[in-house]
Coordinates of C-alpha atoms in Angstrom, one line a residue:
Chain V
X26 CA 85.6 109.0 114.2
X27 CA 83.6 112.0 113.7
X28 CA 81.7 111.9 110.3
X29 CA 83.7 114.9 109.0
X30 CA 87.1 112.9 109.2
X31 CA 86.1 109.8 107.8
X32 CA 87.3 109.2 104.5
X33 CA 85.5 110.0 101.2
X34 CA 85.8 106.3 100.4
X35 CA 84.0 105.4 103.7
X36 CA 81.4 107.9 103.4
X37 CA 80.8 106.9 99.9
X38 CA 79.9 103.4 101.4
X39 CA 77.6 104.9 103.7
X40 CA 75.8 106.7 101.2
X41 CA 75.7 103.7 98.7
X42 CA 74.1 101.8 102.0
X43 CA 71.7 104.8 102.5
X44 CA 73.0 104.5 106.2
X45 CA 73.1 108.4 105.8
X46 CA 72.0 110.7 103.2
X47 CA 74.1 113.4 101.2
X48 CA 72.1 116.3 102.7
X49 CA 72.4 114.9 106.4
X50 CA 76.5 114.4 105.4
X51 CA 76.6 118.1 104.2
X52 CA 74.7 119.7 106.9
X53 CA 77.5 117.7 109.1
X54 CA 80.4 119.1 107.3
X55 CA 78.4 122.8 106.9
X56 CA 78.4 122.5 110.8
X57 CA 82.1 121.4 111.3
X58 CA 82.7 124.7 109.1
X59 CA 80.8 126.9 111.1
X60 CA 82.6 125.6 114.2
X61 CA 86.3 125.9 113.0
X62 CA 86.5 128.2 110.1
X63 CA 86.8 131.1 112.3
X64 CA 90.2 129.9 113.4
X65 CA 91.2 128.3 110.2
X66 CA 89.9 130.6 107.5
X67 CA 90.2 128.5 104.5
X68 CA 87.1 129.7 102.5
X69 CA 87.1 132.8 100.3
X70 CA 83.3 132.0 99.5
X71 CA 80.9 129.8 100.9
X72 CA 77.9 128.3 99.0
X73 CA 75.9 126.3 101.7
X74 CA 72.5 126.5 99.9
X75 CA 73.7 125.4 96.5
X76 CA 75.4 122.8 98.5
X77 CA 72.2 121.4 100.1
X78 CA 70.5 121.8 97.1
X79 CA 73.0 119.6 95.3
X80 CA 72.9 117.1 98.2
X81 CA 69.1 117.0 98.2
X82 CA 69.4 116.2 94.3
X83 CA 71.7 113.6 94.7
X84 CA 69.4 112.1 97.3
X85 CA 66.8 112.2 95.0
X86 CA 68.6 110.5 92.4
X87 CA 69.3 107.6 94.8
X88 CA 65.9 107.0 95.8
X89 CA 65.1 106.9 92.3
X90 CA 67.7 104.2 91.8
X91 CA 70.1 106.1 89.4
X92 CA 73.5 104.8 88.8
X93 CA 75.8 107.0 91.1
X94 CA 79.5 106.8 91.1
X95 CA 81.4 106.8 94.3
X96 CA 82.0 110.8 94.7
X97 CA 77.9 111.4 94.5
X98 CA 76.8 113.4 97.2
X99 CA 80.2 113.8 99.2
X100 CA 80.9 117.6 99.7
X101 CA 84.0 119.1 98.5
X102 CA 85.7 122.5 98.0
X103 CA 87.8 124.1 95.1
X104 CA 90.7 126.5 95.2
X105 CA 89.5 129.8 94.1
X106 CA 91.7 129.9 90.7
X107 CA 88.9 127.1 89.0
X108 CA 86.4 128.6 87.2
X109 CA 82.6 127.9 88.5
X110 CA 79.7 129.1 86.4
X111 CA 77.6 131.3 88.7
X112 CA 79.9 131.4 91.8
X113 CA 82.7 134.1 91.8
X114 CA 86.5 132.9 91.1
X115 CA 88.6 135.5 92.8
X116 CA 92.3 134.4 92.7
X117 CA 92.4 135.7 95.9
X118 CA 92.7 138.9 94.2
X119 CA 91.2 142.5 94.1
X120 CA 91.5 142.2 90.4
X121 CA 89.0 139.4 90.2
X122 CA 87.2 140.0 93.5
X123 CA 83.8 140.3 92.1
X124 CA 84.2 138.0 88.8
X125 CA 81.7 135.3 87.9
X126 CA 82.6 133.0 85.3
X127 CA 80.3 132.2 82.5
X128 CA 81.4 128.7 82.4
X129 CA 82.7 125.5 84.7
X130 CA 86.4 124.8 84.4
X131 CA 87.0 121.0 82.9
X132 CA 87.7 119.5 86.0
X133 CA 84.5 121.5 87.7
X134 CA 82.5 120.1 85.1
X135 CA 83.6 116.4 85.5
X136 CA 83.0 116.9 89.1
X137 CA 79.6 117.8 89.0
X138 CA 79.1 115.0 86.5
X139 CA 80.1 112.8 89.1
X140 CA 77.8 114.2 91.7
X141 CA 79.8 116.0 94.0
X142 CA 78.7 118.6 96.3
X143 CA 80.4 122.1 95.9
X144 CA 80.7 123.8 99.5
X145 CA 82.5 126.7 98.1
X146 CA 85.8 128.2 97.1
X147 CA 89.1 128.0 99.1
X148 CA 92.0 130.7 99.8
X149 CA 95.1 130.8 98.1
X150 CA 97.9 133.3 97.6
X151 CA 97.0 135.8 95.0
X152 CA 97.1 134.5 91.7
X153 CA 98.6 131.1 92.8
X154 CA 102.0 133.2 93.4
X155 CA 103.3 132.4 97.0
X156 CA 104.2 129.7 99.3
X157 CA 102.2 130.5 102.3
X158 CA 99.0 132.2 101.7
X159 CA 99.8 135.1 103.3
X160 CA 99.5 136.9 99.7
X161 CA 95.8 136.6 99.6
X162 CA 93.9 139.7 99.1
X163 CA 91.6 138.6 101.6
X164 CA 93.5 137.2 104.7
X165 CA 95.6 134.8 105.6
X166 CA 94.7 130.9 106.0
X167 CA 96.2 129.3 109.0
X168 CA 97.6 126.0 109.5
X169 CA 95.1 123.5 111.7
X170 CA 97.9 122.2 113.2
X171 CA 99.2 125.4 114.9
X172 CA 96.9 128.8 114.0
X173 CA 100.3 130.8 114.3
X174 CA 101.8 129.0 111.5
X175 CA 101.0 129.2 107.8
X176 CA 99.4 126.4 106.0
X177 CA 101.8 126.5 103.1
X178 CA 100.9 128.0 99.6
X179 CA 99.6 128.6 97.3
X180 CA 97.1 125.9 97.7
X181 CA 96.8 126.9 101.5
X182 CA 93.1 127.0 101.3
X183 CA 92.3 123.7 100.0
X184 CA 95.3 121.9 102.2
X185 CA 93.8 123.7 105.3
X186 CA 90.1 122.8 104.5
X187 CA 91.1 119.0 104.2
X188 CA 93.0 118.8 107.1
X189 CA 90.4 120.9 109.4
X190 CA 87.7 118.3 108.1
X191 CA 85.9 121.1 106.4
X192 CA 85.8 119.1 103.2
X193 CA 86.1 115.8 102.3
X194 CA 88.7 116.6 99.6
X195 CA 89.6 119.6 97.6
X196 CA 91.4 120.5 94.2
X197 CA 94.1 122.9 93.9
X198 CA 96.7 123.9 91.4
X199 CA 100.7 123.1 91.6
X200 CA 102.9 125.2 89.4
X201 CA 106.1 124.9 91.5
X202 CA 104.7 122.9 94.5
X203 CA 101.5 124.5 95.5
X204 CA 99.9 121.2 96.1
X205 CA 102.4 119.2 97.5
X206 CA 103.8 121.9 99.8
X207 CA 100.9 122.9 101.6
X208 CA 99.8 119.2 101.7
X209 CA 103.1 118.6 103.5
X210 CA 102.6 121.6 106.0
X211 CA 98.9 120.3 106.7
X212 CA 99.3 116.8 106.9
X213 CA 97.4 115.4 104.0
X214 CA 98.0 113.6 100.8
X215 CA 98.3 116.1 97.8
X216 CA 99.2 115.0 94.4
X217 CA 100.5 116.9 91.0
X218 CA 99.6 114.6 87.9
X219 CA 101.7 114.5 85.1
X220 CA 101.6 117.9 82.8
X221 CA 98.7 117.0 80.3
X222 CA 96.9 114.4 82.4
X223 CA 94.1 116.6 83.7
X224 CA 92.8 119.3 81.5
X225 CA 93.7 123.2 82.5
X226 CA 90.9 124.3 80.7
X227 CA 89.2 126.7 83.0
X228 CA 92.2 127.2 85.3
X229 CA 93.1 130.9 85.8
X230 CA 96.6 130.4 84.1
X231 CA 99.8 131.7 86.2
X232 CA 102.5 129.7 84.1
X233 CA 101.2 127.6 81.3
X234 CA 103.9 125.0 80.9
X235 CA 104.0 124.2 84.6
X236 CA 100.7 124.4 86.1
X237 CA 98.7 121.6 86.8
X238 CA 95.4 120.6 88.7
X239 CA 95.5 118.0 91.3
X240 CA 93.7 116.6 94.5
X241 CA 93.9 117.0 98.3
X242 CA 92.5 114.1 100.4
X243 CA 93.0 112.3 103.8
X244 CA 93.9 109.1 102.4
X245 CA 95.5 107.7 99.1
X246 CA 92.5 106.1 98.2
X247 CA 90.4 109.3 98.3
X248 CA 93.3 110.8 96.3
X249 CA 92.9 108.0 93.4
X250 CA 88.9 108.3 93.6
X251 CA 89.2 112.0 92.6
X252 CA 92.1 111.8 90.2
X253 CA 89.9 109.1 88.3
X254 CA 86.9 111.5 87.9
X255 CA 89.2 114.3 87.0
X256 CA 91.9 112.8 84.4
X257 CA 91.3 112.7 80.7
X258 CA 91.6 114.0 77.4
X259 CA 90.0 117.5 76.7
X260 CA 89.9 119.0 72.9
X261 CA 89.7 122.5 74.5
X262 CA 93.4 122.1 76.2
X263 CA 95.8 121.8 73.4
X264 CA 98.1 120.6 75.9
X265 CA 95.9 118.0 77.3
X266 CA 97.4 114.3 77.0
X267 CA 95.4 112.1 74.7
X268 CA 95.8 108.7 76.6
X269 CA 93.6 106.5 78.1
X270 CA 93.1 106.8 82.0
X271 CA 94.1 103.8 83.9
X272 CA 92.0 102.0 86.6
X273 CA 93.6 104.2 89.6
X274 CA 91.5 102.4 92.4
X275 CA 92.8 99.1 91.1
X276 CA 96.6 100.4 91.3
X277 CA 95.9 100.3 95.3
X278 CA 97.6 97.1 95.9
X279 CA 99.7 97.0 99.3
X280 CA 102.7 95.6 97.4
X281 CA 105.6 97.2 96.4
X282 CA 108.2 94.2 96.5
X283 CA 110.8 94.9 93.9
X284 CA 110.0 98.3 93.4
X285 CA 113.2 100.2 92.4
X286 CA 113.5 103.7 94.5
X287 CA 116.1 106.2 93.7
X288 CA 116.9 108.8 96.8
X289 CA 118.5 111.7 95.1
X290 CA 121.4 113.0 97.6
X291 CA 120.9 116.5 96.3
X292 CA 117.6 116.6 98.1
X293 CA 119.3 116.1 101.8
X294 CA 121.4 119.1 101.6
X295 CA 122.6 121.6 104.2
X296 CA 119.7 123.9 105.1
X297 CA 117.1 121.2 105.7
X298 CA 115.9 120.7 109.1
X299 CA 117.8 117.7 110.6
X300 CA 114.2 116.2 111.8
X301 CA 112.6 116.6 108.5
X302 CA 115.8 114.8 107.1
X303 CA 115.6 112.1 109.7
X304 CA 111.9 111.5 109.1
X305 CA 112.1 110.8 105.4
X306 CA 115.2 108.8 105.8
X307 CA 112.9 106.9 108.4
X308 CA 110.0 106.6 105.8
X309 CA 112.4 105.6 103.0
X310 CA 113.7 102.7 105.4
X311 CA 109.8 101.6 105.6
X312 CA 109.5 101.3 102.0
X313 CA 112.9 99.2 102.0
X314 CA 111.1 97.2 104.7
X315 CA 108.2 96.7 102.8
X316 CA 110.2 95.1 99.8
X317 CA 111.3 98.2 97.8
X318 CA 115.0 98.6 96.6
X319 CA 116.1 101.9 97.6
X320 CA 119.3 103.3 96.4
X321 CA 120.9 106.6 96.8
X322 CA 121.3 108.4 93.5
X323 CA 122.4 112.0 91.9
X324 CA 120.5 114.3 90.2
X325 CA 123.2 116.6 89.5
X326 CA 121.4 119.6 88.2
X327 CA 118.9 120.0 91.2
X328 CA 120.4 123.0 92.6
X329 CA 119.9 124.9 89.3
X330 CA 116.3 124.4 89.1
X331 CA 114.7 126.7 91.7
X332 CA 116.2 129.8 89.9
X333 CA 115.5 128.4 86.5
X334 CA 111.6 127.8 87.6
X335 CA 111.7 131.3 88.9
X336 CA 112.5 132.7 85.6
X337 CA 110.4 130.5 83.5
X338 CA 107.2 130.9 85.8
X339 CA 107.7 134.7 86.1
X340 CA 108.2 135.1 82.4
X341 CA 105.1 133.0 81.5
X342 CA 103.1 134.9 84.5
X343 CA 104.0 138.2 82.9
X344 CA 102.7 137.2 79.9
X345 CA 99.4 135.5 81.0
X346 CA 98.6 138.5 83.3
X347 CA 98.7 141.1 80.6
X348 CA 95.1 140.2 80.1
X349 CA 94.2 141.7 83.2
X350 CA 93.9 145.1 81.8
X351 CA 90.2 146.3 82.9
X352 CA 88.4 145.8 79.6
X353 CA 86.9 142.4 79.4
X354 CA 86.5 141.1 83.0
X355 CA 87.5 142.0 86.6
X356 CA 88.2 145.3 88.4
X357 CA 88.8 148.5 86.4
X358 CA 90.0 151.9 87.4
X359 CA 89.0 154.8 84.8
X360 CA 91.6 156.6 83.4
X361 CA 92.4 159.7 81.1
X362 CA 93.3 157.3 78.2
X363 CA 93.8 153.7 77.5
X364 CA 97.2 153.6 78.5
X365 CA 96.3 155.5 81.6
X366 CA 93.1 153.0 82.4
X367 CA 95.9 149.8 82.2
X368 CA 98.4 151.0 84.3
X369 CA 95.7 152.4 87.2
X370 CA 93.9 149.2 87.1
X371 CA 96.7 146.9 87.0
X372 CA 98.7 149.0 89.7
X373 CA 95.7 149.1 92.2
X374 CA 94.7 145.5 91.3
X375 CA 97.2 143.4 91.6
X376 CA 99.0 142.8 95.2
X377 CA 102.8 143.2 95.8
X378 CA 104.0 139.9 95.0
X379 CA 102.2 139.8 92.0
X380 CA 103.6 142.8 90.9
X381 CA 107.1 141.5 91.8
X382 CA 106.7 138.7 89.7
X383 CA 105.2 140.5 86.7
X384 CA 108.4 142.9 86.9
X385 CA 110.9 139.9 87.2
X386 CA 109.2 138.0 84.4
X387 CA 109.2 141.2 81.9
X388 CA 112.8 142.0 82.8
X389 CA 113.7 138.3 81.8
X390 CA 111.9 138.7 78.4
X391 CA 112.9 142.1 77.9
X392 CA 115.2 142.7 75.0
X393 CA 118.9 142.2 75.7
X394 CA 118.1 139.9 78.6
X395 CA 115.8 137.2 76.8
X396 CA 118.9 135.1 76.1
X397 CA 120.7 135.6 79.2
X398 CA 118.1 134.9 81.3
X399 CA 114.6 133.1 79.9
X400 CA 116.6 131.2 77.2
X401 CA 119.3 129.9 79.6
X402 CA 116.4 129.0 81.9
X403 CA 115.1 126.9 79.3
X404 CA 118.0 125.2 78.4
X405 CA 119.0 124.4 82.3
X406 CA 115.2 123.0 82.1
X407 CA 116.4 120.6 79.5
X408 CA 119.5 119.5 81.6
X409 CA 117.0 118.9 84.3
X410 CA 114.7 116.9 82.6
X411 CA 117.7 114.7 81.2
X412 CA 118.6 114.1 85.0
X413 CA 115.2 112.7 85.9
X414 CA 115.0 110.9 82.3
X415 CA 118.3 109.1 83.4
X416 CA 117.1 108.3 86.6
X417 CA 113.9 106.6 85.7
X418 CA 115.8 104.4 83.1
X419 CA 116.7 102.4 86.5
X420 CA 114.2 103.5 89.0
X421 CA 110.6 103.4 89.2
X422 CA 110.3 106.0 91.8
X423 CA 112.2 108.8 93.4
X424 CA 111.6 109.5 97.2
X425 CA 112.3 112.9 98.7
X426 CA 111.3 115.1 101.3
X427 CA 108.4 117.6 99.9
X428 CA 109.7 120.5 101.9
X429 CA 113.0 121.4 103.5
X430 CA 111.1 122.5 107.0
X431 CA 107.7 122.1 108.5
X432 CA 105.3 124.8 108.3
X433 CA 106.6 128.5 109.2
X434 CA 105.3 131.2 111.2
X435 CA 103.1 133.7 109.8
X436 CA 105.0 136.7 108.9
X437 CA 108.5 134.8 108.9
X438 CA 109.5 135.1 105.1
X439 CA 106.7 137.7 103.8
X440 CA 109.3 140.4 103.3
X441 CA 111.9 138.3 102.1
X442 CA 110.8 136.6 98.6
X443 CA 114.0 135.0 98.3
X444 CA 113.4 132.9 101.7
X445 CA 109.9 132.2 100.7
X446 CA 110.8 130.9 97.3
X447 CA 113.1 128.6 99.0
X448 CA 110.1 126.3 100.1
X449 CA 109.7 125.1 96.6
X450 CA 113.3 123.8 96.5
X451 CA 112.4 120.2 96.6
X452 CA 108.9 120.3 94.7
X453 CA 109.7 123.0 91.4
X454 CA 112.1 120.3 89.9
X455 CA 109.3 118.1 89.1
X456 CA 107.1 120.8 87.6
X457 CA 110.3 121.5 85.2
X458 CA 110.3 118.1 83.7
X459 CA 106.3 117.8 83.7
X460 CA 106.4 114.6 86.0
X461 CA 103.8 113.3 88.3
X462 CA 104.5 113.4 92.3
X463 CA 102.7 113.2 95.4
X464 CA 103.1 114.1 99.1
X465 CA 102.2 111.8 101.8
X466 CA 102.4 112.4 105.4
X467 CA 105.1 110.6 107.1
X468 CA 105.5 111.7 110.5
X469 CA 105.8 114.8 112.7
X470 CA 108.6 117.1 113.9
X471 CA 107.7 119.8 116.7
X472 CA 104.4 118.5 116.6
X473 CA 104.0 119.6 112.8
X474 CA 103.3 117.2 109.8
X475 CA 106.3 116.4 107.7
X476 CA 105.5 115.1 103.8
X477 CA 107.3 112.5 101.8
X478 CA 107.4 113.2 98.2
X479 CA 107.5 110.6 95.7
X480 CA 108.1 111.2 92.0
X481 CA 107.5 109.0 89.1
X482 CA 107.8 108.8 85.2
X483 CA 105.3 110.4 83.3
X484 CA 101.8 109.3 83.3
X485 CA 102.6 106.7 85.9
X486 CA 100.2 108.0 88.4
X487 CA 99.3 104.4 89.1
X488 CA 103.1 103.1 90.2
X489 CA 102.8 106.4 92.5
X490 CA 99.5 105.6 94.2
X491 CA 100.7 102.1 94.6
X492 CA 103.7 102.9 96.7
X493 CA 101.8 105.8 98.7
X494 CA 99.2 103.5 99.4
X495 CA 101.6 100.7 100.5
X496 CA 103.3 103.0 102.8
X497 CA 100.2 104.5 103.8
X498 CA 98.5 101.0 105.0
X499 CA 101.9 100.4 107.0
X500 CA 101.9 103.4 109.0
X501 CA 98.2 104.1 109.3
X502 CA 98.2 103.4 113.0
X503 CA 100.3 106.9 113.1
X504 CA 97.4 108.9 111.4
X505 CA 95.8 111.7 113.4
X506 CA 93.9 114.9 112.9
X507 CA 94.3 118.4 114.3
X508 CA 92.4 119.3 117.5
X509 CA 90.7 122.2 116.9
X510 CA 88.6 124.0 119.6
X511 CA 84.8 124.1 118.2
X512 CA 83.6 127.5 118.9
X513 CA 80.0 127.4 120.0
Chain R
X17 CA 123.4 146.5 92.0
X18 CA 122.6 144.8 88.5
X19 CA 119.4 146.8 88.2
X20 CA 119.3 150.5 88.7
X21 CA 116.3 152.3 89.7
X22 CA 115.9 153.8 86.7
X23 CA 115.7 150.2 84.7
X24 CA 113.1 149.5 87.4
X25 CA 111.1 152.3 86.4
X26 CA 111.7 151.3 82.6
X27 CA 110.4 147.5 83.4
X28 CA 107.2 149.0 85.2
X29 CA 106.5 151.0 81.9
X30 CA 106.8 148.0 79.8
X31 CA 104.5 145.8 82.5
X32 CA 101.7 148.6 82.6
X33 CA 102.8 149.1 86.4
X34 CA 102.7 152.5 88.2
X35 CA 104.9 152.3 91.3
X36 CA 105.3 154.4 94.2
X37 CA 108.9 156.0 95.3
X38 CA 108.8 153.5 98.2
X39 CA 107.6 150.3 95.7
X40 CA 110.5 151.6 93.3
X41 CA 113.2 151.3 95.9
X42 CA 111.8 148.0 97.5
X43 CA 111.5 146.4 94.4
X44 CA 114.9 147.5 93.0
X45 CA 116.1 146.2 96.2
X46 CA 114.3 142.5 96.0
X47 CA 114.7 142.3 92.3
X48 CA 118.3 142.4 92.5
X49 CA 118.6 139.9 95.3
X50 CA 116.5 137.5 93.4
X51 CA 118.8 138.2 90.1
X52 CA 121.5 137.6 92.1
X53 CA 120.5 134.2 92.9
X54 CA 119.6 133.7 89.1
X55 CA 123.2 134.5 88.5
X56 CA 124.0 130.7 89.5
X57 CA 122.7 129.8 86.2
X58 CA 125.7 131.5 84.5
X59 CA 128.0 129.1 86.0
X60 CA 126.6 126.1 84.0
X61 CA 127.6 125.2 80.7
X62 CA 124.6 125.1 78.5
X63 CA 126.2 125.2 74.8
X64 CA 124.7 123.2 72.3
X65 CA 121.6 122.3 75.0
X66 CA 118.1 122.6 73.4
X67 CA 115.6 124.6 75.2
X68 CA 112.8 123.0 76.6
X69 CA 109.7 125.1 76.6
X70 CA 107.4 122.3 76.8
X71 CA 107.7 118.9 78.3
X72 CA 105.4 117.1 76.2
X73 CA 106.2 115.9 72.6
X74 CA 103.7 118.1 71.2
X75 CA 102.1 117.4 67.7
X76 CA 100.2 119.8 66.0
X77 CA 96.5 118.9 66.0
X78 CA 93.9 120.4 63.7
X79 CA 90.3 119.8 64.2
X80 CA 87.4 119.3 61.9
X81 CA 86.4 122.8 60.5
X82 CA 82.9 122.6 61.6
X83 CA 80.9 125.6 62.9
X84 CA 80.3 125.6 66.7
X85 CA 78.5 127.6 68.9
X86 CA 81.1 129.8 70.9
X87 CA 80.3 132.1 74.2
X88 CA 77.3 133.7 73.5
X89 CA 77.7 137.7 73.4
X90 CA 75.6 138.6 76.5
X91 CA 78.0 136.1 78.7
X92 CA 81.2 137.6 77.1
X93 CA 79.9 140.9 78.2
X94 CA 78.8 140.0 81.8
X95 CA 82.1 140.3 83.5
X96 CA 83.0 143.6 81.6
X97 CA 83.6 146.4 83.9
X98 CA 81.7 148.6 81.2
X99 CA 79.8 147.6 78.1
X100 CA 77.6 149.4 75.5
X101 CA 75.7 148.2 72.4
X102 CA 76.9 144.6 72.7
X103 CA 80.7 145.7 72.9
X104 CA 83.3 146.6 75.8
X105 CA 83.6 150.1 76.4
X106 CA 87.0 151.5 76.9
X107 CA 87.9 155.5 77.1
X108 CA 88.2 157.3 73.3
X109 CA 91.5 156.0 71.6
X110 CA 91.2 158.4 68.6

């Protein structure tokens, strides 16, 4: 297999045995990027010189005999809403087009400590709002499996880069499915940890009670390695869980005998593509073959999750995005007075979807509507959470499709916000309840990847990784990667 | 129509956004479509249900009241579109 399609875990062993150097590895990935990036367009900012410098520093440390972790010297990239000191963080928005953060996000600090090599920053829907990466201020990213289709969103860049061999792993953020849905569309593993498992400090906020950072990888093992590096308590994030971090690599045992899997019937509804439903049912049958006990269950409030989610998310977004007023950072348009400057700055700096959501959130929070919309949505959130709590009294894992469809065509849903929002139908209930979930490839429909979503109890990432790993090991023979024509 | 064009204009004012005539038209249409979908929630009885604002059982935590270095002023001002004499510069207010 080509070096750039090896797993992080495999290249980590090559590096440790000094069969390859970090600089050589980084050059191989940079060559791959040069070859395919014109087609995929995953990167907003590339930092090849800094990457090579970091790689050389790791090589030097290895020669010195320093104690290096498994991620040391491995090239990766980050969604462009994670703050990186000295490297611009744009959120794919005109508002932050030239903004260079004065500090690193907690997760970036952790990865740097682990010796990770940063290749650059990856494209996304503006301020993480969207399900296709078409809302990027700069350009849409394309699905490596079919360049006429979307990679999903809002972490389309991170998913596409990993699928195309442009990075060994990446980090994205998931507010309503923004890691799992693009992972499903691009045929990679994407994990949303429990709310609070990974610090959000230095993640540009979209909806603070729903956002969570998580990894994209080509294999479950890599996903576990990355989670190990970024999980943990951070006093700088008051919502960060103060709990010990388990040994995620140790959780990877190919054994799920006796694991109880609930299959919520509300996730196989009308509107789901029949082939997607069939593949996910096939995957659940494999789990049963492997010794899991799979039973149909009901999560009765599922159909209310999406409308409630969009009210909570937009309300929080309208509040979080109030900080973009042209004063302290980012874009500014001059005005005749302060309010005029705010209005001009915000109207020019934000794209259409961001404005639409700010409007929606402002409306839901405005006097006279707060009780009817926002408060109502928070109560529905309680009911959704209770559904899950009840299910987890009897089951270890829930299994569902990640998305009702395979990747759709570019432009197909861009003028119809509601159709776009429906992409998150199966992922957003998980964020409403703060649960951990993973999307893992389970086959192909029309030549495009389909994802199986596994959901677990709060802070039970180990169970999630173990079930995903067992499934992956049993179906590994079907693993393949997109054939991209390399432009000379 | 749940929201009139006039209400959309009012919400835009609250959000400090200026909308073109074209945007007002399309947002009125799109926001109504989305709000219609939200109406689904009305059908659900939530009487006596506590709202969930946060999923974690959070306790208030106090850190030690010790002096720590903050973000240096120059760094905080680095991203400012306009700064003068160590402060953010904005249009005249008074």
